[in-house]
Amino acid sequence: MRYVLALLLLAPLVTRAQAEPSPVPLLRAIAQAPALEAARQRIRAAEARIGASGRLADPEVEGMGSRRVGPMDERSTMWELTVRQPLPKRGERAADRERAEAGVAMAQADFAVMAGEMAAETAMALAEAEGAQARLRLMETQQGRLDAVQRSVDSRLASGGGRLNDRLAVQTRIASLQLAIEDERRMRTDALAEVAGRLGLPADGALPEYAAPDLAAIDPETAAAVRLAASRAAEAAAMVKMARASARPMTAVGLRLERERAGMGNEDTFGVAFMSEIPWRGRRYARAEERAAEAERSAAQTDAEAVRHRIRTAIARAERAERQAATARRLSRETLERFNAEYETLIRSAGVSGAGESTVFLVVELLEKATETEIQVIQADTTARTARAELWRYAASEPFLHVQP
């Protein structure tokens, strides 16, 4: 019995499940995810729209033929040809190009945000799976030790020196532990299935290994979410310019050629035409569009500031979680030392009294307390790894944009 408990209290227990070696790095697995292919296509579409931005209207050609009959039955034929070129509104083409360029930046930032979200969710699920695996190994070790305790109790009962209540207590603890083991297996399987489903990988395929960004590398100004907000602000600024340009009248210039065939000979007429809208209602509509675009730009700037606050909060949370995990590991070692001293006291008192409360029951209590202590360490470590994984949402966009599937 003393040897069984010494194995628990003196041997170092596993506080973190080691991920199985995997040939798939996390970022490359994210880049290969089917969900990101649509984002790549949106980037290509936005880049193609740059070539169609700032367009000039095509020239217009108009022809007309007419027959004139006069009161004295004089007759003539008239032909008319007009070539007209609509002119762009001042500032309209430049604003349209700026809007297209902002669209590319938005598509790229949106891709990076989606990749960061996927990396964060995937790394968090991997951390949860590894935590469940660590708890599973610890509980399986605990189950083996309880089995050894039960065999010792059975041996004492067979020799007439044990107590039936001790055997029932150990069996109850073993049954409860088996349920906990099955629950941890389910949690680990669900977490790994979530990773495989999110990345579009087969259930039995190789999964990426856990990875998290460095805390010092997280910069609120280069985060993908901040860049997305900045690109939205740039698009809104371009829309402001578009609205201002739309308040200006549309104009066109043309060249007119007219030929009249009459009995006395042909008569040719050449002319230059100019056309302009009267911005009677358009300016009012343009002012409304400008106010809307200004509000969109203000909202995007506010979103960027809100993201910066969230990033600072997430970094502080990850730092606190890592400090908590370090404290939990330190206190765990101290607690296990106290459990060892308590066990020695228990053995000495049992040897002196030889009766009283069941020593087996107290041994089981110590086993459970030691296991709970190690589980707390695993939980703290998993929380720290999850908090670090969440920082993928705020990582710079370059790692995601430059990884090829």
Tab-separated table of C-alpha atoms in Angstrom, residues 194 294 338 343 350 362 395 400:
chain	number	residue	atom	x	y	z
A	194	GLU	CA	-13.927	19.982	-34.929
A	294	GLU	CA	-18.856	60.155	-43.869
A	338	ARG	CA	2.368	18.113	1.834
A	343	TYR	CA	0.825	10.088	4.026
A	350	ALA	CA	-2.055	3.622	11.691
A	362	LEU	CA	-7.714	7.909	3.724
A	395	ALA	CA	-1.857	38.571	-35.590
A	400	PHE	CA	-1.622	34.370	-43.708
